[in-house]
Amino acid sequence: MLRHDSNRIDPKRRNVIDHRKKQFASPQYRETDYAHRLNYYTDAPTAEITLEQFEQWAIDRLRVLGELEACSFRNRTPAETALHMKPILDKYLPLDSNTSASSSLHAQRQKDHYSHFILRLAFSMTDDLRRRFTRVETMLFRMRFANDNLAERSAFVASLNLGWCEPISDAERQSLAPELMAMPSKRGSHDQDTWFKVDWERVPDLVEQRRLLLKLGKAYVPEREQSSMVVAEFAARLEKQLELTARALPRLDEDDRLTPILNHLSKNFITPDSAYMSDSAPAGAQPSAANIDQLSQHFPACMKHLHQTLRRDAHLKHYGRLQYTLFLKGIGLSLEECLVFWRSSFSKITDDTFNKEYRYNVRHSYGDVGGDANRRGGGYSPMSCQKILTEHPPGPGEAHGCPYRHFDMENLTTLLASMGVADRAVLQGVKEDKDSQKFHMACNRVFEHLHKAEIKTAKDQGVMTANQLETIVHPNEYYKRSYLLKTLDTQEDVKMEG
């Protein structure tokens, strides 16, 4: 016989609340007081706005975030990024300080608040969108934090009540005096510095750069490095909040007013990789296994090196095959032709070996096999410059990666010579770009040198707009632009996407 628990509520008397009733219930309105220019976006907004405002505010913020991400892809310094972003922020997402006494102060901060939460809904759908949204929002917050008024910034940090960040006591300061004295001080005297004690896991960037004192699991951080702690906390909180938002997203499916807008916003925040699928090949180009050698004159240095290595060794290791296969997919090579290309290129092995060890990987890259998600998504996207630069650096015997980053100058000069670059001034510029880690700039410098005459003709004829002359940040964009420029005389109407 079951024992009855007197504390247990009778099932018939339980207060079961339907989540749909909670979803469409009248919100508890609370006026938001924007005391500071900066915002951690902890509390969701509750006031009513129109659907037009909902969409327009999100689009304006999306333009800012997209341009900010483009700056990172183009390897711009923080100072260059701030200078480039200032007119864009002033136009789409202005945010004045308290000292400005602007009459639109509340409206500006309300738009900033709402637009963040709208995009949070749109970009919490997948892991990739959440990671990218966190990254660019953190970049925006860091830039605003650096440009904020010192007094207002201090007031904002004080309002956060960061319990994990505590000033060190005088006694602790005296006991650590020898170690603290070894740290560089911008004020000239360590007695004037204020130090904070935090867990070292919260400031990994400062640990990596050795800009703090690390002792017994605690990081002693000078006040001037406070921004790193605040920005890291912002990113950590946003990651957690995005995960919570993702769990609540299914409840929005019943609202047919917001779902189409959110889907449209997320599709306009696609990765640079996914913008170059097989259907993005330039008009007139019909790549096949037989003409890849001819088309390789339009390849960037990374793909040119892979092609040369493949022709020399009749083999590429895994990441080289993956990088090159996705590039060929992006220029419009069909799966059937790609299989023919790889089989003919691997001339030192038998058909049986190729079918057992390599055929499946090519089909998987195209989405012909694999899980449902892989097949629905059409396989992998061609790799962007950013991905090639940051993921899977090449090891011994491997040919993938970015030559401007992973080659020494001697090998890079040899590769560029095979592409037709012999000008000393260009090579010197490439060396300077490489030394300053501006790898995109080096690649674009080579492109402009190899297509100098064609670019001039395209400008004179008005074929290319300013947007189409932007810095190249994708190998497939390099190929596409090179092919179109080199075939200007044979095309009656050259159309390029802006």
Coordinates of C-alpha atoms in Angstrom, one line a residue:
M1 CA 0.0 0.0 0.0
L2 CA 1.3 3.4 -1.0
R3 CA 1.9 5.9 1.8
H4 CA 0.3 9.2 1.3
D5 CA 2.5 12.3 1.7
S6 CA 0.6 14.9 3.5
N7 CA 2.8 17.7 2.0
R8 CA 2.0 16.6 -1.6
I9 CA -0.6 18.7 -3.4
D10 CA -3.5 16.8 -4.8
P11 CA -3.1 16.7 -8.6
K12 CA -6.6 18.1 -9.1
R13 CA -5.8 21.1 -7.0
R14 CA -2.4 22.0 -8.6
N15 CA -2.0 25.4 -10.2
V16 CA -0.9 24.4 -13.6
I17 CA -0.2 27.5 -15.7
D18 CA -0.2 27.1 -19.5
H19 CA 2.9 28.7 -20.9
R20 CA 0.9 30.1 -23.8
K21 CA -1.3 32.0 -21.3
K22 CA 1.9 33.4 -19.7
Q23 CA 3.3 34.2 -23.1
F24 CA 0.4 36.3 -24.2
A25 CA -0.5 37.7 -20.8
S26 CA -0.3 41.5 -20.3
P27 CA 3.3 42.4 -19.5
Q28 CA 4.2 44.0 -16.2
Y29 CA 5.4 47.4 -17.5
R30 CA 8.3 49.0 -15.8
E31 CA 9.9 52.2 -16.9
T32 CA 13.5 51.7 -17.7
D33 CA 15.9 54.3 -16.3
Y34 CA 18.9 54.6 -18.4
A35 CA 21.3 56.2 -15.9
H36 CA 24.4 55.2 -17.9
R37 CA 25.5 55.3 -21.5
L38 CA 26.8 51.8 -21.2
N39 CA 24.5 48.8 -20.7
Y40 CA 25.0 45.2 -19.7
Y41 CA 21.5 44.4 -21.1
T42 CA 20.6 42.5 -17.9
D43 CA 16.9 43.4 -17.9
A44 CA 14.7 42.9 -20.9
P45 CA 12.6 45.9 -22.0
T46 CA 8.9 45.8 -21.3
A47 CA 7.5 49.0 -22.9
E48 CA 5.5 48.7 -26.1
I49 CA 6.9 49.6 -29.5
T50 CA 5.5 49.3 -33.0
L51 CA 6.4 46.5 -35.4
E52 CA 8.0 49.1 -37.7
Q53 CA 10.3 50.2 -34.8
F54 CA 10.9 46.6 -33.9
E55 CA 12.2 45.8 -37.4
Q56 CA 14.0 49.1 -38.2
W57 CA 15.9 49.3 -34.9
A58 CA 17.1 45.7 -35.4
I59 CA 18.2 46.5 -39.0
D60 CA 20.1 49.6 -37.9
R61 CA 22.0 47.6 -35.2
L62 CA 22.6 44.8 -37.6
R63 CA 24.3 47.3 -40.0
V64 CA 26.6 48.4 -37.2
L65 CA 27.5 44.8 -36.1
G66 CA 28.1 43.7 -39.7
E67 CA 30.4 46.6 -40.4
L68 CA 32.2 46.0 -37.1
E69 CA 32.7 42.3 -38.0
A70 CA 34.0 43.3 -41.4
C71 CA 36.6 45.5 -39.7
S72 CA 37.9 42.5 -37.8
F73 CA 38.0 40.4 -41.0
R74 CA 40.1 43.2 -42.6
N75 CA 42.5 43.1 -39.7
R76 CA 42.1 46.7 -38.7
T77 CA 43.6 47.9 -35.4
P78 CA 41.3 49.1 -32.6
A79 CA 42.2 52.7 -33.5
E80 CA 41.4 52.2 -37.2
T81 CA 38.2 50.4 -36.3
A82 CA 37.0 53.2 -34.0
L83 CA 37.8 55.8 -36.6
H84 CA 35.9 53.8 -39.3
M85 CA 32.9 53.0 -37.1
K86 CA 32.3 56.6 -35.7
P87 CA 30.2 57.9 -38.6
I88 CA 28.4 54.6 -38.9
L89 CA 27.5 54.6 -35.2
D90 CA 26.5 58.3 -35.4
K91 CA 24.1 57.5 -38.2
Y92 CA 22.5 54.2 -37.1
L93 CA 23.1 53.8 -33.4
P94 CA 24.1 57.1 -31.7
L95 CA 24.7 57.0 -28.0
D96 CA 25.5 60.3 -26.3
S97 CA 27.0 60.7 -22.8
N98 CA 25.3 62.3 -19.9
T99 CA 27.4 65.4 -20.2
S100 CA 26.1 66.1 -23.7
A101 CA 22.7 67.2 -22.3
S102 CA 21.1 65.9 -25.5
S103 CA 17.3 66.0 -25.6
S104 CA 17.2 62.6 -27.4
L105 CA 19.3 60.8 -24.7
H106 CA 16.5 58.6 -23.5
A107 CA 15.4 57.7 -27.1
Q108 CA 18.9 56.8 -28.1
R109 CA 19.4 54.5 -25.1
Q110 CA 16.0 53.0 -25.6
K111 CA 16.8 52.1 -29.2
D112 CA 20.1 50.6 -28.1
H113 CA 18.4 48.6 -25.4
Y114 CA 15.6 47.3 -27.6
S115 CA 17.7 46.6 -30.7
H116 CA 20.1 44.4 -28.6
F117 CA 17.3 42.3 -27.3
I118 CA 15.6 42.0 -30.7
L119 CA 18.8 40.7 -32.3
R120 CA 19.3 38.5 -29.3
L121 CA 16.1 36.7 -30.2
A122 CA 17.2 36.4 -33.9
F123 CA 20.7 35.2 -33.2
S124 CA 20.2 32.7 -30.5
M125 CA 18.9 30.0 -32.9
T126 CA 22.2 28.2 -33.5
D127 CA 25.5 27.8 -31.8
D128 CA 27.3 29.6 -34.7
L129 CA 25.0 32.6 -34.5
R130 CA 25.3 32.8 -30.7
R131 CA 29.1 32.8 -30.9
R132 CA 29.2 35.4 -33.6
F133 CA 26.7 37.6 -31.9
T134 CA 28.6 37.4 -28.6
R135 CA 31.8 38.3 -30.4
V136 CA 30.6 41.4 -32.2
E137 CA 28.5 42.6 -29.3
T138 CA 31.6 42.3 -27.1
M139 CA 33.6 44.3 -29.7
L140 CA 31.0 47.0 -29.7
F141 CA 30.9 47.1 -25.9
R142 CA 34.7 47.2 -25.7
M143 CA 34.8 50.1 -28.2
R144 CA 32.1 52.1 -26.3
F145 CA 33.8 51.4 -22.9
A146 CA 37.1 52.7 -24.2
N147 CA 35.5 55.9 -25.6
D148 CA 33.3 56.6 -22.6
N149 CA 33.8 59.5 -20.2
L150 CA 36.1 58.4 -17.3
A151 CA 33.7 59.6 -14.6
E152 CA 30.6 58.0 -16.3
R153 CA 32.6 54.8 -16.9
S154 CA 33.6 54.5 -13.2
A155 CA 30.0 55.1 -12.2
F156 CA 28.8 52.4 -14.5
V157 CA 31.3 49.9 -13.2
A158 CA 30.3 50.8 -9.6
S159 CA 26.7 50.1 -10.5
L160 CA 27.4 46.6 -11.7
N161 CA 28.3 45.3 -8.1
L162 CA 30.8 42.8 -9.4
G163 CA 31.1 40.7 -6.3
W164 CA 34.1 38.7 -7.6
C165 CA 36.2 41.9 -8.0
E166 CA 37.5 43.3 -4.8
P167 CA 40.1 46.0 -4.0
I168 CA 43.1 44.6 -2.0
S169 CA 43.6 45.8 1.5
D170 CA 46.5 47.9 2.7
A171 CA 47.9 45.0 4.6
E172 CA 47.8 42.7 1.6
R173 CA 49.3 45.5 -0.5
Q174 CA 52.2 45.8 1.8
S175 CA 52.8 42.1 1.8
L176 CA 52.8 42.0 -2.0
A177 CA 54.8 45.2 -2.4
P178 CA 58.0 43.6 -3.9
E179 CA 55.9 41.8 -6.5
L180 CA 53.7 44.8 -7.3
M181 CA 56.8 47.0 -7.7
A182 CA 58.0 44.7 -10.5
M183 CA 54.8 45.6 -12.5
P184 CA 55.1 48.5 -14.9
S185 CA 53.2 51.6 -13.8
K186 CA 51.9 54.4 -16.1
R187 CA 51.7 56.9 -13.2
G188 CA 55.3 56.5 -12.3
S189 CA 54.5 55.5 -8.7
H190 CA 52.9 52.3 -7.5
D191 CA 51.6 54.0 -4.4
Q192 CA 49.1 55.8 -6.6
D193 CA 47.8 52.6 -8.4
T194 CA 44.6 50.9 -7.3
W195 CA 44.7 47.1 -7.5
F196 CA 41.9 44.6 -7.7
K197 CA 41.9 40.9 -6.8
V198 CA 40.0 38.4 -9.0
D199 CA 40.1 34.8 -9.9
W200 CA 42.6 34.4 -12.7
E201 CA 40.1 32.5 -14.9
R202 CA 38.2 35.8 -15.4
V203 CA 41.0 37.6 -17.1
P204 CA 42.7 35.1 -19.4
D205 CA 43.7 37.7 -21.9
L206 CA 45.7 39.6 -19.2
V207 CA 47.3 36.4 -18.0
E208 CA 48.4 35.6 -21.6
Q209 CA 49.9 39.1 -22.0
R210 CA 51.5 39.0 -18.5
R211 CA 49.9 42.3 -17.5
L212 CA 49.1 41.3 -13.9
L213 CA 50.4 39.6 -10.8
L214 CA 49.4 36.0 -10.5
K215 CA 49.7 34.4 -7.1
L216 CA 47.9 31.4 -5.4
G217 CA 45.2 31.3 -8.0
K218 CA 44.4 35.0 -7.7
A219 CA 45.1 37.7 -10.3
Y220 CA 46.1 41.1 -9.0
V221 CA 45.0 43.6 -11.7
P222 CA 45.8 47.3 -11.8
E223 CA 43.0 49.7 -12.3
R224 CA 44.1 50.6 -15.8
E225 CA 43.4 47.1 -16.9
Q226 CA 39.8 47.2 -15.5
S227 CA 38.3 47.2 -19.0
S228 CA 39.5 43.7 -19.6
M229 CA 37.6 42.4 -16.5
V230 CA 34.4 44.3 -17.4
V231 CA 34.4 43.3 -21.0
A232 CA 35.1 39.6 -20.1
E233 CA 32.2 39.7 -17.7
F234 CA 30.0 41.2 -20.3
A235 CA 30.8 38.4 -22.8
A236 CA 30.3 35.7 -20.1
R237 CA 26.9 37.0 -19.1
L238 CA 25.8 37.4 -22.7
E239 CA 26.7 33.8 -23.5
K240 CA 24.6 32.6 -20.6
Q241 CA 21.6 34.8 -21.5
L242 CA 21.7 33.7 -25.2
E243 CA 21.5 30.1 -24.1
L244 CA 18.4 30.9 -22.0
T245 CA 16.9 32.8 -24.9
A246 CA 17.4 29.8 -27.1
R247 CA 15.4 27.6 -24.8
A248 CA 12.5 30.0 -24.9
L249 CA 12.5 30.4 -28.7
P250 CA 10.0 27.6 -29.5
R251 CA 7.3 29.6 -27.7
L252 CA 7.7 32.4 -30.3
D253 CA 6.8 30.1 -33.2
E254 CA 3.1 30.8 -32.5
D255 CA 3.5 34.5 -33.0
D256 CA 3.3 35.0 -36.8
R257 CA 4.2 38.7 -36.5
L258 CA 7.7 38.3 -35.1
T259 CA 8.9 35.0 -36.5
P260 CA 9.3 36.2 -40.1
I261 CA 11.1 39.3 -39.0
L262 CA 13.5 37.3 -36.8
N263 CA 14.2 34.8 -39.6
H264 CA 14.9 37.6 -42.0
L265 CA 17.4 39.2 -39.6
S266 CA 19.2 36.0 -38.9
K267 CA 19.6 35.2 -42.6
N268 CA 21.2 38.6 -43.1
F269 CA 23.8 37.8 -40.5
I270 CA 25.2 34.8 -42.4
T271 CA 28.8 33.9 -42.1
P272 CA 31.2 35.1 -44.8
D273 CA 31.8 31.4 -45.6
S274 CA 28.2 30.6 -46.4
A275 CA 28.0 33.4 -48.9
Y276 CA 30.1 31.4 -51.3
M277 CA 28.3 28.3 -52.2
S278 CA 28.3 26.6 -55.7
D279 CA 25.7 29.0 -57.1
S280 CA 28.0 32.0 -56.4
A281 CA 30.4 31.2 -59.3
P282 CA 30.9 34.0 -61.8
A283 CA 28.7 34.0 -64.9
G284 CA 30.5 32.5 -67.9
A285 CA 32.9 30.3 -65.9
Q286 CA 32.2 26.7 -66.4
P287 CA 34.8 24.8 -64.2
S288 CA 35.4 21.2 -64.9
A289 CA 38.0 18.6 -64.0
A290 CA 39.7 19.3 -67.3
N291 CA 40.1 23.1 -67.0
I292 CA 41.1 23.6 -63.3
D293 CA 44.7 24.0 -64.4
Q294 CA 43.7 26.8 -66.7
L295 CA 41.5 28.5 -64.1
S296 CA 44.2 28.3 -61.5
Q297 CA 45.7 31.5 -62.8
H298 CA 42.8 33.2 -61.0
F299 CA 43.5 31.4 -57.7
P300 CA 44.8 33.3 -54.6
A301 CA 48.1 32.3 -53.1
C302 CA 46.6 29.8 -50.6
M303 CA 44.8 27.8 -53.3
K304 CA 47.6 28.2 -55.9
H305 CA 50.0 26.6 -53.4
L306 CA 47.5 23.7 -52.8
H307 CA 47.1 23.2 -56.6
Q308 CA 50.9 23.2 -57.2
T309 CA 51.5 20.8 -54.4
L310 CA 48.8 18.5 -55.7
R311 CA 50.2 18.5 -59.2
R312 CA 53.7 17.9 -57.8
D313 CA 53.0 15.2 -55.3
A314 CA 49.8 13.7 -56.6
H315 CA 48.5 13.9 -53.0
L316 CA 47.3 16.3 -50.3
K317 CA 46.8 15.6 -46.6
H318 CA 43.4 15.9 -45.0
Y319 CA 43.1 19.6 -44.2
G320 CA 44.6 20.5 -47.6
R321 CA 42.0 18.3 -49.4
L322 CA 39.2 19.8 -47.3
Q323 CA 40.3 23.4 -47.9
Y324 CA 40.8 22.9 -51.6
T325 CA 37.6 20.8 -52.1
L326 CA 35.5 23.5 -50.5
F327 CA 37.1 26.2 -52.6
L328 CA 36.5 24.2 -55.8
K329 CA 32.9 23.7 -54.7
G330 CA 32.6 27.5 -54.2
I331 CA 33.9 28.3 -57.7
G332 CA 31.1 26.1 -59.2
L333 CA 32.7 22.7 -59.7
S334 CA 30.0 20.0 -59.5
L335 CA 30.3 17.0 -57.2
E336 CA 30.7 14.7 -60.2
E337 CA 33.5 16.8 -61.7
C338 CA 35.1 17.2 -58.4
L339 CA 35.3 13.4 -57.9
V340 CA 36.8 13.1 -61.4
F341 CA 39.3 15.9 -60.6
W342 CA 40.5 14.2 -57.4
R343 CA 40.6 10.8 -58.9
S344 CA 42.8 12.0 -61.8
S345 CA 45.0 14.0 -59.5
F346 CA 45.7 11.1 -57.2
S347 CA 47.4 9.2 -60.0
K348 CA 49.6 7.1 -57.7
I349 CA 46.8 5.1 -56.1
T350 CA 44.3 2.5 -57.4
D351 CA 40.6 3.1 -57.9
D352 CA 39.8 0.8 -55.0
T353 CA 42.0 2.8 -52.6
F354 CA 40.5 6.1 -53.8
N355 CA 36.9 4.8 -53.3
K356 CA 37.7 3.5 -49.9
E357 CA 39.7 6.4 -48.4
Y358 CA 38.9 9.6 -50.2
R359 CA 35.6 9.4 -52.2
Y360 CA 33.3 9.7 -49.1
N361 CA 35.0 12.8 -47.8
V362 CA 34.4 14.6 -51.1
R363 CA 30.8 13.6 -51.1
H364 CA 30.4 14.7 -47.5
S365 CA 31.8 18.1 -48.2
Y366 CA 29.1 18.6 -50.9
G367 CA 26.3 17.3 -48.6
D368 CA 25.7 14.2 -50.7
V369 CA 26.1 12.0 -47.6
G370 CA 26.2 12.4 -43.9
G371 CA 23.5 13.4 -41.4
D372 CA 20.3 15.1 -42.2
A373 CA 21.7 18.5 -41.2
N374 CA 24.7 18.1 -43.5
R375 CA 22.5 17.0 -46.5
R376 CA 19.9 19.8 -45.9
G377 CA 22.6 22.4 -45.6
G378 CA 24.4 21.3 -48.8
G379 CA 27.5 20.3 -47.0
Y380 CA 30.3 22.6 -45.8
S381 CA 30.8 26.2 -46.9
P382 CA 34.0 27.3 -48.5
M383 CA 36.5 28.6 -45.9
S384 CA 36.9 32.3 -45.5
C385 CA 40.3 34.0 -44.9
Q386 CA 39.5 34.3 -41.2
K387 CA 38.9 30.6 -40.9
I388 CA 42.0 29.7 -42.8
L389 CA 44.1 32.0 -40.7
T390 CA 42.8 30.9 -37.3
E391 CA 42.0 27.2 -37.6
H392 CA 44.2 24.2 -38.0
P393 CA 47.7 25.7 -38.7
P394 CA 49.7 23.5 -41.1
G395 CA 52.2 21.0 -39.7
P396 CA 55.1 19.3 -41.5
G397 CA 54.2 18.0 -44.9
E398 CA 50.9 19.9 -45.0
A399 CA 50.1 22.5 -47.6
H400 CA 46.9 24.2 -46.3
G401 CA 46.7 27.5 -44.5
C402 CA 47.6 31.0 -45.5
P403 CA 51.0 31.5 -47.2
Y404 CA 51.2 35.1 -46.0
R405 CA 51.0 33.9 -42.4
H406 CA 52.5 30.4 -42.4
F407 CA 55.3 30.8 -44.9
D408 CA 58.7 32.4 -44.3
M409 CA 59.6 35.3 -46.6
E410 CA 61.9 33.2 -48.8
N411 CA 59.2 30.5 -49.6
L412 CA 56.6 33.2 -49.9
T413 CA 58.7 35.1 -52.5
T414 CA 59.1 31.9 -54.5
L415 CA 55.4 31.3 -54.5
L416 CA 54.6 34.9 -55.5
A417 CA 57.2 34.6 -58.3
S418 CA 55.3 31.6 -59.7
M419 CA 52.2 33.8 -59.7
G420 CA 54.0 36.6 -61.6
V421 CA 54.9 38.9 -58.8
A422 CA 58.5 40.1 -59.2
D423 CA 58.2 43.8 -58.4
R424 CA 60.5 44.7 -55.5
A425 CA 58.2 47.4 -54.2
V426 CA 55.3 45.0 -54.0
L427 CA 57.4 42.3 -52.3
Q428 CA 58.6 44.8 -49.8
G429 CA 55.0 45.9 -49.1
V430 CA 54.1 42.2 -48.7
K431 CA 56.9 41.8 -46.2
E432 CA 55.8 44.8 -44.2
D433 CA 52.2 43.6 -44.2
K434 CA 53.3 40.1 -43.1
D435 CA 55.5 41.5 -40.3
S436 CA 52.6 43.7 -39.0
Q437 CA 50.3 40.6 -39.3
K438 CA 48.1 42.3 -41.9
F439 CA 47.7 39.2 -44.0
H440 CA 44.6 40.4 -45.8
M441 CA 46.4 43.5 -46.8
A442 CA 49.3 41.5 -48.3
C443 CA 46.9 39.3 -50.3
N444 CA 45.0 42.4 -51.6
R445 CA 48.3 44.1 -52.5
V446 CA 49.3 41.1 -54.7
F447 CA 45.8 41.1 -56.2
E448 CA 45.9 44.8 -57.1
H449 CA 49.4 44.3 -58.6
L450 CA 48.4 41.4 -60.8
H451 CA 45.2 43.1 -62.0
K452 CA 46.4 46.7 -62.2
A453 CA 45.4 47.3 -65.8
E454 CA 42.1 45.5 -65.5
I455 CA 41.1 47.4 -62.4
K456 CA 41.8 50.7 -64.2
T457 CA 39.7 49.6 -67.1
A458 CA 36.9 48.5 -64.9
K459 CA 36.9 51.9 -63.1
D460 CA 37.0 53.8 -66.4
Q461 CA 34.1 51.8 -67.8
G462 CA 32.1 52.0 -64.5
V463 CA 31.9 48.2 -64.3
M464 CA 32.9 48.0 -60.6
T465 CA 31.4 50.0 -57.8
A466 CA 33.1 51.1 -54.7
N467 CA 31.6 48.2 -52.7
Q468 CA 33.0 45.8 -55.2
L469 CA 36.5 47.2 -54.7
E470 CA 36.4 46.5 -50.9
T471 CA 39.1 44.5 -49.3
I472 CA 38.9 40.8 -50.3
V473 CA 38.3 38.6 -47.2
H474 CA 37.5 35.3 -49.0
P475 CA 39.5 33.1 -51.4
N476 CA 36.4 32.6 -53.5
E477 CA 35.9 36.3 -53.8
Y478 CA 39.5 36.6 -55.0
Y479 CA 38.8 34.1 -57.7
K480 CA 35.5 35.6 -58.7
R481 CA 36.9 39.1 -59.0
S482 CA 40.0 37.9 -60.8
Y483 CA 38.0 35.9 -63.3
L484 CA 35.6 38.8 -64.1
L485 CA 38.5 41.3 -64.4
K486 CA 40.5 39.1 -66.7
T487 CA 37.6 38.4 -69.0
L488 CA 36.2 41.9 -69.3
D489 CA 36.9 42.0 -73.0
T490 CA 34.9 38.8 -73.6
Q491 CA 31.9 39.7 -71.6
E492 CA 29.2 42.1 -72.8
D493 CA 27.7 42.7 -69.4
V494 CA 29.7 41.9 -66.3
K495 CA 27.6 41.9 -63.2
M496 CA 29.1 41.6 -59.7
E497 CA 27.3 41.4 -56.5
G498 CA 27.9 44.5 -54.2

